[in-house]
CSV table of C-alpha atoms and ligand atoms in Angstrom, one decimal:
chain,number,residue,atom,x,y,z
A,1,MET,CA,77.5,49.5,-44.4
A,2,ALA,CA,79.6,47.1,-42.3
A,3,LEU,CA,76.6,46.5,-40.1
A,4,LYS,CA,74.4,45.6,-43.1
A,5,LYS,CA,76.9,43.1,-44.3
A,6,LYS,CA,77.0,41.4,-40.9
A,7,THR,CA,73.2,41.1,-40.9
A,8,ILE,CA,73.2,39.5,-44.4
A,9,LYS,CA,75.8,37.0,-43.3
A,10,LYS,CA,73.8,36.0,-40.2
A,11,LYS,CA,70.7,35.5,-42.4
A,12,SER,CA,72.5,33.2,-44.8
A,13,VAL,CA,73.8,31.1,-41.9
A,14,LYS,CA,70.3,30.8,-40.6
A,15,LYS,CA,69.1,29.8,-44.1
A,16,LYS,CA,71.8,27.2,-44.4
A,17,LYS,CA,70.8,25.7,-41.0
A,18,ALA,CA,67.2,25.5,-42.0
A,19,ILE,CA,68.1,23.7,-45.2
A,20,LYS,CA,70.3,21.3,-43.3
A,21,GLN,CA,67.5,20.6,-40.8
A,22,SER,CA,64.8,20.0,-43.4
A,23,ALA,CA,67.0,17.6,-45.2
A,24,ALA,CA,67.9,15.7,-42.0
A,25,SER,CA,68.5,12.1,-42.8
A,26,THR,CA,68.9,9.1,-40.6
A,27,ASP,CA,72.4,7.7,-40.4
A,28,LYS,CA,72.4,4.5,-42.4
A,29,SER,CA,74.3,2.5,-39.8
A,30,ILE,CA,71.7,3.5,-37.1
A,31,LEU,CA,68.9,2.6,-39.5
A,32,ASP,CA,70.5,-0.8,-40.2
A,33,GLN,CA,70.9,-1.5,-36.5
A,34,ILE,CA,67.3,-0.5,-35.7
A,35,ILE,CA,65.9,-2.8,-38.4
A,36,ARG,CA,68.2,-5.7,-37.6
A,37,VAL,CA,67.5,-5.7,-33.9
A,38,ASP,CA,63.8,-5.2,-34.3
A,39,HIS,CA,63.6,-8.0,-36.8
A,40,ALA,CA,65.5,-10.2,-34.3
A,41,GLY,CA,63.3,-9.1,-31.4
A,42,GLU,CA,60.0,-9.7,-33.1
A,43,TYR,CA,61.3,-13.1,-34.3
A,44,GLY,CA,62.2,-13.9,-30.7
A,45,ALA,CA,58.8,-12.7,-29.5
A,46,THR,CA,57.0,-15.0,-31.9
A,47,ARG,CA,59.1,-17.9,-30.6
A,48,ILE,CA,58.4,-17.1,-26.9
A,49,TYR,CA,54.6,-17.2,-27.5
A,50,ASP,CA,55.0,-20.3,-29.6
A,51,GLY,CA,56.7,-22.0,-26.6
A,52,GLN,CA,53.9,-20.9,-24.3
A,53,ILE,CA,51.1,-22.0,-26.6
A,54,ALA,CA,52.9,-25.3,-27.0
A,55,ILE,CA,52.5,-25.9,-23.3
A,56,PHE,CA,49.0,-24.4,-22.6
A,57,GLY,CA,47.4,-25.4,-25.9
A,58,LYS,CA,45.6,-23.0,-28.3
A,59,ASN,CA,42.1,-23.6,-26.9
A,60,SER,CA,42.7,-23.1,-23.2
A,61,LYS,CA,41.6,-19.7,-21.8
A,62,ILE,CA,45.2,-18.5,-21.3
A,63,GLY,CA,46.1,-20.0,-24.6
A,64,LYS,CA,43.6,-17.7,-26.4
A,65,THR,CA,44.9,-14.7,-24.5
A,66,ILE,CA,48.4,-15.6,-25.6
A,67,GLN,CA,47.3,-16.3,-29.2
A,68,HIS,CA,46.0,-12.7,-29.4
A,69,MET,CA,49.5,-11.4,-28.6
A,70,ALA,CA,51.1,-14.0,-30.8
A,71,ASP,CA,49.0,-12.8,-33.8
A,72,GLN,CA,50.2,-9.2,-33.2
A,73,GLU,CA,53.8,-10.4,-33.0
A,74,GLN,CA,53.2,-12.2,-36.3
A,75,GLU,CA,52.2,-8.9,-37.9
A,76,HIS,CA,55.3,-7.2,-36.4
A,77,ILE,CA,57.7,-9.8,-37.8
A,78,GLU,CA,56.1,-9.8,-41.2
A,79,LYS,CA,56.6,-6.0,-41.4
A,80,PHE,CA,60.3,-6.3,-40.4
A,81,ASN,CA,60.7,-9.2,-42.9
A,82,GLU,CA,59.6,-6.7,-45.6
A,83,LEU,CA,61.8,-3.9,-44.2
A,84,ILE,CA,64.9,-6.2,-44.1
A,85,ILE,CA,64.5,-6.6,-47.9
A,86,GLU,CA,63.3,-3.1,-48.8
A,87,LYS,CA,66.1,-1.4,-46.9
A,88,ARG,CA,68.7,-4.0,-47.7
A,89,VAL,CA,69.6,-4.8,-44.2
A,90,ARG,CA,71.6,-7.9,-43.2
A,91,PRO,CA,69.6,-9.9,-40.6
A,92,THR,CA,71.3,-11.0,-37.5
A,93,ALA,CA,73.3,-14.1,-37.8
A,94,LEU,CA,71.9,-15.3,-34.5
A,95,LEU,CA,68.3,-16.1,-35.7
A,96,PRO,CA,68.8,-19.8,-34.9
A,97,LEU,CA,69.9,-18.9,-31.4
A,98,TRP,CA,66.9,-16.6,-30.8
A,99,ASN,CA,64.7,-19.3,-32.3
A,100,MET,CA,65.8,-21.8,-29.6
A,101,THR,CA,66.2,-19.5,-26.6
A,102,GLY,CA,62.9,-17.7,-27.4
A,103,PHE,CA,61.0,-21.0,-27.5
A,104,ALA,CA,62.8,-22.3,-24.4
A,105,LEU,CA,62.0,-19.1,-22.5
A,106,GLY,CA,58.3,-19.3,-23.4
A,107,ALA,CA,57.9,-23.0,-22.8
A,108,GLY,CA,60.0,-22.9,-19.6
A,109,THR,CA,58.0,-20.1,-18.0
A,110,ALA,CA,54.7,-21.7,-19.1
A,111,LEU,CA,55.8,-25.0,-17.4
A,112,MET,CA,56.2,-22.9,-14.2
A,113,GLY,CA,52.5,-21.9,-14.5
A,114,GLU,CA,50.3,-19.2,-16.0
A,115,LYS,CA,51.4,-16.5,-13.7
A,116,ALA,CA,55.1,-17.2,-14.5
A,117,ALA,CA,54.3,-17.1,-18.2
A,118,MET,CA,52.6,-13.7,-17.8
A,119,ALA,CA,55.6,-12.5,-15.7
A,120,CYS,CA,57.8,-13.4,-18.7
A,121,THR,CA,55.5,-11.3,-20.9
A,122,VAL,CA,55.7,-8.4,-18.6
A,123,ALA,CA,59.5,-8.4,-18.5
A,124,VAL,CA,60.0,-8.9,-22.3
A,125,GLU,CA,57.4,-6.4,-23.4
A,126,LYS,CA,58.7,-3.8,-20.9
A,127,VAL,CA,62.1,-3.9,-22.5
A,128,ILE,CA,60.8,-4.0,-26.1
A,129,GLY,CA,58.4,-1.1,-25.4
A,130,GLU,CA,61.2,1.1,-23.9
A,131,HIS,CA,63.4,0.1,-26.8
A,132,TYR,CA,60.8,1.2,-29.3
A,133,ARG,CA,60.4,4.5,-27.6
A,134,GLU,CA,64.1,5.2,-27.7
A,135,GLN,CA,64.3,4.3,-31.4
A,136,GLN,CA,61.7,6.8,-32.4
A,137,GLU,CA,64.0,9.6,-31.3
A,138,LEU,CA,66.9,8.2,-33.4
A,139,LEU,CA,64.9,8.3,-36.6
A,140,GLU,CA,64.9,11.5,-38.6
A,141,ASP,CA,62.1,12.9,-40.9
A,142,ASP,CA,63.3,10.8,-43.9
A,143,GLU,CA,62.1,7.7,-41.9
A,144,LYS,CA,58.7,9.1,-40.8
A,145,GLU,CA,56.9,5.9,-42.0
A,146,LEU,CA,59.2,3.7,-40.0
A,147,ARG,CA,58.8,5.9,-37.0
A,148,LYS,CA,55.0,5.6,-37.3
A,149,THR,CA,55.3,1.8,-37.6
A,150,ILE,CA,57.5,1.6,-34.5
A,151,ALA,CA,55.1,3.9,-32.6
A,152,LYS,CA,52.2,1.5,-33.4
A,153,PHE,CA,54.2,-1.5,-32.4
A,154,GLU,CA,55.2,0.2,-29.1
A,155,LYS,CA,51.5,0.6,-28.4
A,156,ASP,CA,50.9,-3.1,-29.0
A,157,GLU,CA,53.8,-4.1,-26.8
A,158,LEU,CA,52.5,-1.9,-24.0
A,159,GLU,CA,49.1,-3.7,-24.4
A,160,HIS,CA,50.9,-7.1,-24.0
A,161,HIS,CA,52.7,-5.8,-21.0
A,162,ASN,CA,49.4,-4.8,-19.4
A,163,ILE,CA,47.8,-8.1,-20.3
A,164,GLY,CA,50.5,-9.8,-18.4
A,165,LEU,CA,49.9,-7.6,-15.3
A,166,GLU,CA,46.1,-8.1,-15.6
A,167,HIS,CA,46.6,-11.9,-15.6
A,168,GLY,CA,48.4,-12.0,-12.3
A,169,ALA,CA,52.1,-11.8,-13.4
A,170,GLU,CA,53.1,-10.1,-10.1
A,171,LYS,CA,51.7,-13.0,-8.1
A,172,ALA,CA,54.2,-15.4,-9.8
A,173,LEU,CA,56.6,-17.1,-7.5
A,174,GLY,CA,59.9,-15.1,-7.5
A,175,TYR,CA,58.4,-12.4,-9.7
A,176,LYS,CA,61.0,-9.8,-9.0
A,177,VAL,CA,64.0,-12.0,-9.6
A,178,MET,CA,62.5,-13.7,-12.6
A,179,THR,CA,61.6,-10.4,-14.4
A,180,LYS,CA,65.0,-8.9,-13.6
A,181,VAL,CA,66.8,-11.9,-15.1
A,182,ILE,CA,64.6,-11.9,-18.2
A,183,GLU,CA,65.0,-8.1,-18.6
A,184,ILE,CA,68.8,-8.4,-18.5
A,185,GLY,CA,68.6,-11.3,-20.9
A,186,CYS,CA,66.5,-9.3,-23.4
A,187,LYS,CA,68.8,-6.3,-23.1
A,188,THR,CA,71.9,-8.5,-23.8
A,189,ALA,CA,70.1,-10.0,-26.8
A,190,ILE,CA,69.3,-6.5,-28.1
A,191,ALA,CA,72.9,-5.4,-27.7
A,192,ILE,CA,74.2,-8.5,-29.5
A,193,SER,CA,71.6,-8.4,-32.3
A,194,LYS,CA,72.4,-4.8,-33.2
A,195,LYS,CA,75.9,-5.8,-34.3
A,196,ILE,CA,76.1,-9.5,-35.1
B,1,FE2,FE1,56.2,-7.2,-31.2
B,2,FE2,FE1,54.7,-8.0,-27.8
């Protein structure tokens, strides 16, 4: 009799666990941070490519390649503009800063030449791509749609990263130092934009 009781108890614990797992929901503060930082990052990305196109011109060969990436960044920022409203998330207070630094980074690397501009893309997209991969693991099943969106964007960022490599990024003068500095800058911007 005692044994039977024990078995029933075990079963009910299992059942409770299953209910808890199926109802897993994403922590609201984590969700807010994800949307805030992605919105900031995509905004920064559009500004980087704006800066590069301002230097190379839309109709140059490299300008057209950059425009393709810029168009995808535009789709990404529009999606996060919607999500900011839909999920009632406060955007980062630092948008004006990312506006200026993004443009300056894009224009500055473009002034150093096509390969340097592509090295900038490689560094930025590597950080954003990795960041998107990590975020998918933080989202529970109640945010399946967002997880799908982020997975799609991760694929786009990886494509941008590869476009940079295909266009001679690694041949840019000081490639290793430059990409390291930009990567650290991006990671710092991510850490700040999650909170502020
Ligand atoms: Fe993007
Ligand atoms: Fe990108």
